[in-house]
PDB file of C-alpha atoms in Angstrom:
ATOM      1  CA  MET L   1     182.370   9.664 119.923  1.00 80.00           C
ATOM      2  CA  ASP L   2     179.933   7.224 121.442  1.00 84.00           C
ATOM      3  CA  LYS L   3     181.054   3.831 122.736  1.00 87.00           C
ATOM      4  CA  ASP L   4     179.142   1.787 120.165  1.00 89.00           C
ATOM      5  CA  ARG L   5     180.757   3.631 117.270  1.00 91.00           C
ATOM      6  CA  PHE L   6     184.192   3.255 118.873  1.00 90.00           C
ATOM      7  CA  LEU L   7     183.695  -0.501 119.262  1.00 91.00           C
ATOM      8  CA  THR L   8     182.593  -0.794 115.642  1.00 92.00           C
ATOM      9  CA  LEU L   9     185.672   1.063 114.428  1.00 92.00           C
ATOM     10  CA  PHE L  10     188.014  -0.832 116.728  1.00 92.00           C
ATOM     11  CA  LEU L  11     186.708  -4.218 115.620  1.00 91.00           C
ATOM     12  CA  LYS L  12     186.836  -3.158 111.969  1.00 91.00           C
ATOM     13  CA  HIS L  13     190.517  -2.140 112.238  1.00 90.00           C
ATOM     14  CA  GLU L  14     191.767  -4.573 114.886  1.00 91.00           C
ATOM     15  CA  ARG L  15     193.533  -6.847 112.356  1.00 89.00           C
ATOM     16  CA  GLU L  16     195.292  -3.869 110.767  1.00 88.00           C
ATOM     17  CA  LEU L  17     196.467  -2.677 114.183  1.00 90.00           C
ATOM     18  CA  ALA L  18     197.629  -6.200 115.044  1.00 88.00           C
ATOM     19  CA  GLY L  19     199.620  -6.299 111.792  1.00 86.00           C
ATOM     20  CA  ILE L  20     201.335  -3.057 112.671  1.00 86.00           C
ATOM     21  CA  ALA L  21     202.117  -4.321 116.167  1.00 86.00           C
ATOM     22  CA  ARG L  22     203.395  -7.652 114.829  1.00 84.00           C
ATOM     23  CA  ALA L  23     205.902  -5.841 112.643  1.00 81.00           C
ATOM     24  CA  ALA L  24     207.529  -4.480 115.796  1.00 82.00           C
ATOM     25  CA  LEU L  25     207.035  -7.275 118.309  1.00 81.00           C
ATOM     26  CA  PRO L  26     208.607 -10.727 118.626  1.00 76.00           C
ATOM     27  CA  ASP L  27     205.476 -12.901 118.672  1.00 81.00           C
ATOM     28  CA  TRP L  28     201.683 -12.982 118.633  1.00 85.00           C
ATOM     29  CA  ASN L  29     201.441 -13.239 122.426  1.00 87.00           C
ATOM     30  CA  ALA L  30     203.187  -9.882 122.700  1.00 88.00           C
ATOM     31  CA  VAL L  31     200.854  -8.486 120.024  1.00 90.00           C
ATOM     32  CA  ASP L  32     197.821  -9.648 122.002  1.00 92.00           C
ATOM     33  CA  ASP L  33     199.161  -8.025 125.174  1.00 92.00           C
ATOM     34  CA  VAL L  34     199.943  -4.738 123.439  1.00 94.00           C
ATOM     35  CA  ILE L  35     196.616  -4.623 121.564  1.00 94.00           C
ATOM     36  CA  GLN L  36     194.806  -5.213 124.848  1.00 95.00           C
ATOM     37  CA  GLU L  37     196.715  -2.413 126.583  1.00 95.00           C
ATOM     38  CA  ALA L  38     196.253  -0.081 123.621  1.00 94.00           C
ATOM     39  CA  SER L  39     192.515  -0.786 123.523  1.00 94.00           C
ATOM     40  CA  LEU L  40     192.238   0.113 127.213  1.00 94.00           C
ATOM     41  CA  VAL L  41     194.080   3.383 126.616  1.00 94.00           C
ATOM     42  CA  MET L  42     191.838   4.100 123.629  1.00 94.00           C
ATOM     43  CA  TRP L  43     188.745   3.373 125.698  1.00 94.00           C
ATOM     44  CA  ARG L  44     189.898   5.770 128.403  1.00 93.00           C
ATOM     45  CA  LYS L  45     190.689   8.456 125.822  1.00 93.00           C
ATOM     46  CA  ILE L  46     187.582   7.953 123.711  1.00 92.00           C
ATOM     47  CA  ASP L  47     186.608  11.600 124.260  1.00 90.00           C
ATOM     48  CA  GLN L  48     189.591  12.685 122.124  1.00 90.00           C
ATOM     49  CA  LEU L  49     188.096  11.032 119.068  1.00 87.00           C
ATOM     50  CA  GLN L  50     185.675  13.222 117.139  1.00 88.00           C
ATOM     51  CA  ALA L  51     185.169  11.631 113.700  1.00 89.00           C
ATOM     52  CA  ASP L  52     185.429   8.173 112.137  1.00 89.00           C
ATOM     53  CA  ASP L  53     188.219   9.202 109.774  1.00 88.00           C
ATOM     54  CA  GLU L  54     190.388  10.220 112.740  1.00 90.00           C
ATOM     55  CA  PHE L  55     190.276   6.711 114.218  1.00 92.00           C
ATOM     56  CA  ILE L  56     193.199   5.068 112.355  1.00 91.00           C
ATOM     57  CA  PRO L  57     195.798   7.835 112.906  1.00 91.00           C
ATOM     58  CA  TRP L  58     194.685   8.189 116.525  1.00 93.00           C
ATOM     59  CA  ALA L  59     194.750   4.431 117.151  1.00 93.00           C
ATOM     60  CA  ARG L  60     198.157   4.058 115.453  1.00 92.00           C
ATOM     61  CA  MET L  61     199.633   6.748 117.673  1.00 92.00           C
ATOM     62  CA  ILE L  62     198.346   5.072 120.837  1.00 93.00           C
ATOM     63  CA  LEU L  63     199.447   1.663 119.573  1.00 93.00           C
ATOM     64  CA  ARG L  64     202.923   2.982 118.783  1.00 91.00           C
ATOM     65  CA  PHE L  65     203.368   4.261 122.329  1.00 92.00           C
ATOM     66  CA  GLU L  66     202.148   0.966 123.768  1.00 93.00           C
ATOM     67  CA  VAL L  67     204.554  -0.964 121.519  1.00 90.00           C
ATOM     68  CA  LEU L  68     207.437   1.231 122.678  1.00 88.00           C
ATOM     69  CA  LYS L  69     206.372   0.778 126.304  1.00 89.00           C
ATOM     70  CA  TYR L  70     206.292  -3.002 125.859  1.00 88.00           C
ATOM     71  CA  ARG L  71     209.668  -2.957 124.116  1.00 82.00           C
ATOM     72  CA  ARG L  72     211.216  -0.976 126.957  1.00 81.00           C
ATOM     73  CA  SER L  73     209.964  -3.574 129.404  1.00 79.00           C
ATOM     74  CA  CYS L  74     211.664  -6.276 127.295  1.00 74.00           C
ATOM     75  CA  SER L  75     214.744  -4.241 126.385  1.00 62.00           C
ATOM     76  CA  ARG L  76     217.198  -7.002 127.263  1.00 57.00           C
ATOM     77  CA  ASP L  77     215.731  -9.326 124.646  1.00 53.00           C
ATOM     78  CA  ARG L  78     218.058  -9.031 121.631  1.00 53.00           C
ATOM     79  CA  LEU L  79     215.502 -10.513 119.244  1.00 50.00           C
ATOM     80  CA  LEU L  80     213.534  -7.276 119.147  1.00 51.00           C
ATOM     81  CA  LEU L  81     214.026  -4.795 116.323  1.00 55.00           C
ATOM     82  CA  ASP L  82     215.690  -1.555 117.293  1.00 58.00           C
ATOM     83  CA  ASP L  83     213.501   1.494 117.990  1.00 58.00           C
ATOM     84  CA  ASP L  84     214.585   3.307 114.815  1.00 59.00           C
ATOM     85  CA  LEU L  85     213.403   0.411 112.675  1.00 61.00           C
ATOM     86  CA  VAL L  86     210.129   0.231 114.620  1.00 61.00           C
ATOM     87  CA  SER L  87     209.563   3.938 113.925  1.00 60.00           C
ATOM     88  CA  LEU L  88     210.391   3.438 110.259  1.00 59.00           C
ATOM     89  CA  ILE L  89     207.925   0.570 110.032  1.00 58.00           C
ATOM     90  CA  ALA L  90     205.257   2.641 111.768  1.00 60.00           C
ATOM     91  CA  VAL L  91     205.749   5.525 109.344  1.00 58.00           C
ATOM     92  CA  GLU L  92     206.057   3.487 106.157  1.00 55.00           C
ATOM     93  CA  SER L  93     203.376   0.886 106.858  1.00 51.00           C
ATOM     94  CA  LYS L  94     200.435   3.174 106.183  1.00 53.00           C
ATOM     95  CA  ASP L  95     198.864   1.160 103.382  1.00 55.00           C
ATOM     96  CA  ASP L  96     199.257  -2.546 104.106  1.00 59.00           C
ATOM     97  CA  PRO L  97     201.420  -3.423 107.121  1.00 60.00           C
ATOM     98  CA  ALA L  98     201.498  -7.143 106.305  1.00 62.00           C
ATOM     99  CA  GLU L  99     202.740  -6.434 102.769  1.00 70.00           C
ATOM    100  CA  PHE L 100     205.351  -4.008 104.064  1.00 68.00           C
ATOM    101  CA  VAL L 101     206.676  -6.541 106.580  1.00 71.00           C
ATOM    102  CA  GLN L 102     206.838  -9.187 103.873  1.00 76.00           C
ATOM    103  CA  GLN L 103     208.801  -6.796 101.637  1.00 81.00           C
ATOM    104  CA  GLN L 104     211.209  -6.054 104.494  1.00 82.00           C
ATOM    105  CA  ARG L 105     211.780  -9.741 105.247  1.00 83.00           C
ATOM    106  CA  SER L 106     212.315 -10.576 101.618  1.00 87.00           C
ATOM    107  CA  ALA L 107     214.747  -7.671 101.229  1.00 88.00           C
ATOM    108  CA  VAL L 108     216.728  -8.716 104.314  1.00 89.00           C
ATOM    109  CA  ARG L 109     216.991 -12.302 103.024  1.00 89.00           C
ATOM    110  CA  GLU L 110     218.144 -11.124  99.588  1.00 91.00           C
ATOM    111  CA  CYS L 111     220.627  -8.645 101.006  1.00 92.00           C
ATOM    112  CA  LEU L 112     222.093 -11.153 103.473  1.00 91.00           C
ATOM    113  CA  LYS L 113     222.914 -13.430 100.529  1.00 93.00           C
ATOM    114  CA  ARG L 114     225.281 -10.727  99.260  1.00 94.00           C
ATOM    115  CA  PHE L 115     227.475 -11.040 102.350  1.00 94.00           C
ATOM    116  CA  SER L 116     230.116 -13.709 102.896  1.00 94.00           C
ATOM    117  CA  PRO L 117     229.211 -16.542 105.289  1.00 92.00           C
ATOM    118  CA  ASP L 118     231.511 -15.017 107.948  1.00 90.00           C
ATOM    119  CA  HIS L 119     229.827 -11.635 107.628  1.00 92.00           C
ATOM    120  CA  GLN L 120     226.368 -13.244 107.730  1.00 90.00           C
ATOM    121  CA  ARG L 121     227.371 -15.052 110.919  1.00 88.00           C
ATOM    122  CA  LEU L 122     228.609 -11.797 112.464  1.00 87.00           C
ATOM    123  CA  LEU L 123     225.451  -9.898 111.424  1.00 87.00           C
ATOM    124  CA  LEU L 124     223.202 -12.519 113.003  1.00 85.00           C
ATOM    125  CA  ALA L 125     225.349 -13.195 116.098  1.00 84.00           C
ATOM    126  CA  PRO L 126     223.867 -10.517 118.399  1.00 81.00           C
ATOM    127  CA  TYR L 127     220.404 -11.991 117.836  1.00 77.00           C
ATOM    128  CA  THR L 128     221.388 -15.492 118.901  1.00 78.00           C
ATOM    129  CA  ARG L 129     223.092 -15.022 122.286  1.00 75.00           C
ATOM    130  CA  ASP L 130     224.439 -12.139 124.328  1.00 73.00           C
ATOM    131  CA  ASP L 131     228.034 -13.351 124.126  1.00 79.00           C
ATOM    132  CA  ALA L 132     228.078 -14.592 120.507  1.00 83.00           C
ATOM    133  CA  VAL L 133     230.143 -11.672 119.137  1.00 83.00           C
ATOM    134  CA  LYS L 134     232.634 -12.089 121.967  1.00 86.00           C
ATOM    135  CA  GLU L 135     232.999 -15.801 121.123  1.00 88.00           C
ATOM    136  CA  ILE L 136     233.554 -15.031 117.432  1.00 87.00           C
ATOM    137  CA  ALA L 137     236.193 -12.455 118.384  1.00 87.00           C
ATOM    138  CA  GLU L 138     238.031 -14.897 120.636  1.00 89.00           C
ATOM    139  CA  ALA L 139     237.950 -17.619 117.964  1.00 88.00           C
ATOM    140  CA  ALA L 140     239.350 -15.177 115.378  1.00 87.00           C
ATOM    141  CA  GLY L 141     241.973 -13.778 117.748  1.00 90.00           C
ATOM    142  CA  LYS L 142     240.483 -10.279 117.583  1.00 89.00           C
ATOM    143  CA  THR L 143     239.030  -7.947 120.163  1.00 90.00           C
ATOM    144  CA  ALA L 144     235.288  -7.813 120.641  1.00 85.00           C
ATOM    145  CA  ASN L 145     235.447  -4.043 120.156  1.00 88.00           C
ATOM    146  CA  SER L 146     236.953  -4.429 116.657  1.00 88.00           C
ATOM    147  CA  LEU L 147     234.219  -6.879 115.698  1.00 86.00           C
ATOM    148  CA  TYR L 148     231.512  -4.552 117.007  1.00 86.00           C
ATOM    149  CA  LYS L 149     232.953  -1.803 114.800  1.00 90.00           C
ATOM    150  CA  ARG L 150     232.893  -4.174 111.830  1.00 90.00           C
ATOM    151  CA  LEU L 151     229.358  -5.209 112.786  1.00 88.00           C
ATOM    152  CA  GLY L 152     228.310  -1.561 112.707  1.00 88.00           C
ATOM    153  CA  ARG L 153     229.724  -1.138 109.199  1.00 92.00           C
ATOM    154  CA  LEU L 154     228.051  -4.352 108.031  1.00 92.00           C
ATOM    155  CA  ARG L 155     224.716  -3.279 109.494  1.00 90.00           C
ATOM    156  CA  SER L 156     225.017   0.018 107.677  1.00 91.00           C
ATOM    157  CA  LYS L 157     225.620  -1.809 104.383  1.00 92.00           C
ATOM    158  CA  LEU L 158     222.711  -4.165 105.103  1.00 90.00           C
ATOM    159  CA  HIS L 159     220.460  -1.224 105.930  1.00 90.00           C
ATOM    160  CA  ASP L 160     221.378   0.533 102.667  1.00 90.00           C
ATOM    161  CA  CYS L 161     220.769  -2.630 100.680  1.00 90.00           C
ATOM    162  CA  VAL L 162     217.361  -3.231 102.295  1.00 87.00           C
ATOM    163  CA  ARG L 163     216.301   0.367 101.652  1.00 86.00           C
ATOM    164  CA  LEU L 164     217.251  -0.015  97.993  1.00 89.00           C
ATOM    165  CA  GLN L 165     215.447  -3.346  97.701  1.00 84.00           C
ATOM    166  CA  VAL L 166     212.258  -2.062  99.323  1.00 80.00           C
ATOM    167  CA  GLY L 167     212.440   1.160  97.317  1.00 76.00           C
ATOM    168  CA  ALA L 168     212.757  -0.833  94.090  1.00 68.00           C
ATOM    169  CA  ALA L 169     209.750  -2.992  95.060  1.00 60.00           C
ATOM    170  CA  THR L 170     207.442  -0.007  95.544  1.00 54.00           C
TER     171      THR L 170
END
């Protein structure tokens, strides 16, 4: 593929790629960084691209690897989605990534309402501070390990609820 055609395709689909990246990254600055890195990789691998209709799957694959690379570099940040959810978003966001993300957010909000305030607090604790679960355990007179086990069960229930909500919306 020639460079002019690549640039045309990239510019045409840049917003779509940014939407996909935003679904997996914490903010727009990270999206900009990842899109820039992905575009450099694409530019270097331009010879792999043969036809216009191959651009989106090819670009998504490169973008996915760049997102994962960025996430590994920020792995200590607990506000990032886990890699399984990022993969799920990448697979299921084929039509309209912005709509899919909105459906996910709405489903999470609705499903969280079904949990007691204590369970909501526990579900959200790991995303606030590193030691939040430990503090909750100490305040409740329980071990952190027991709360992490409960957290795992609650996350599983939340995951099931979100899948049902998103499935019902499609």
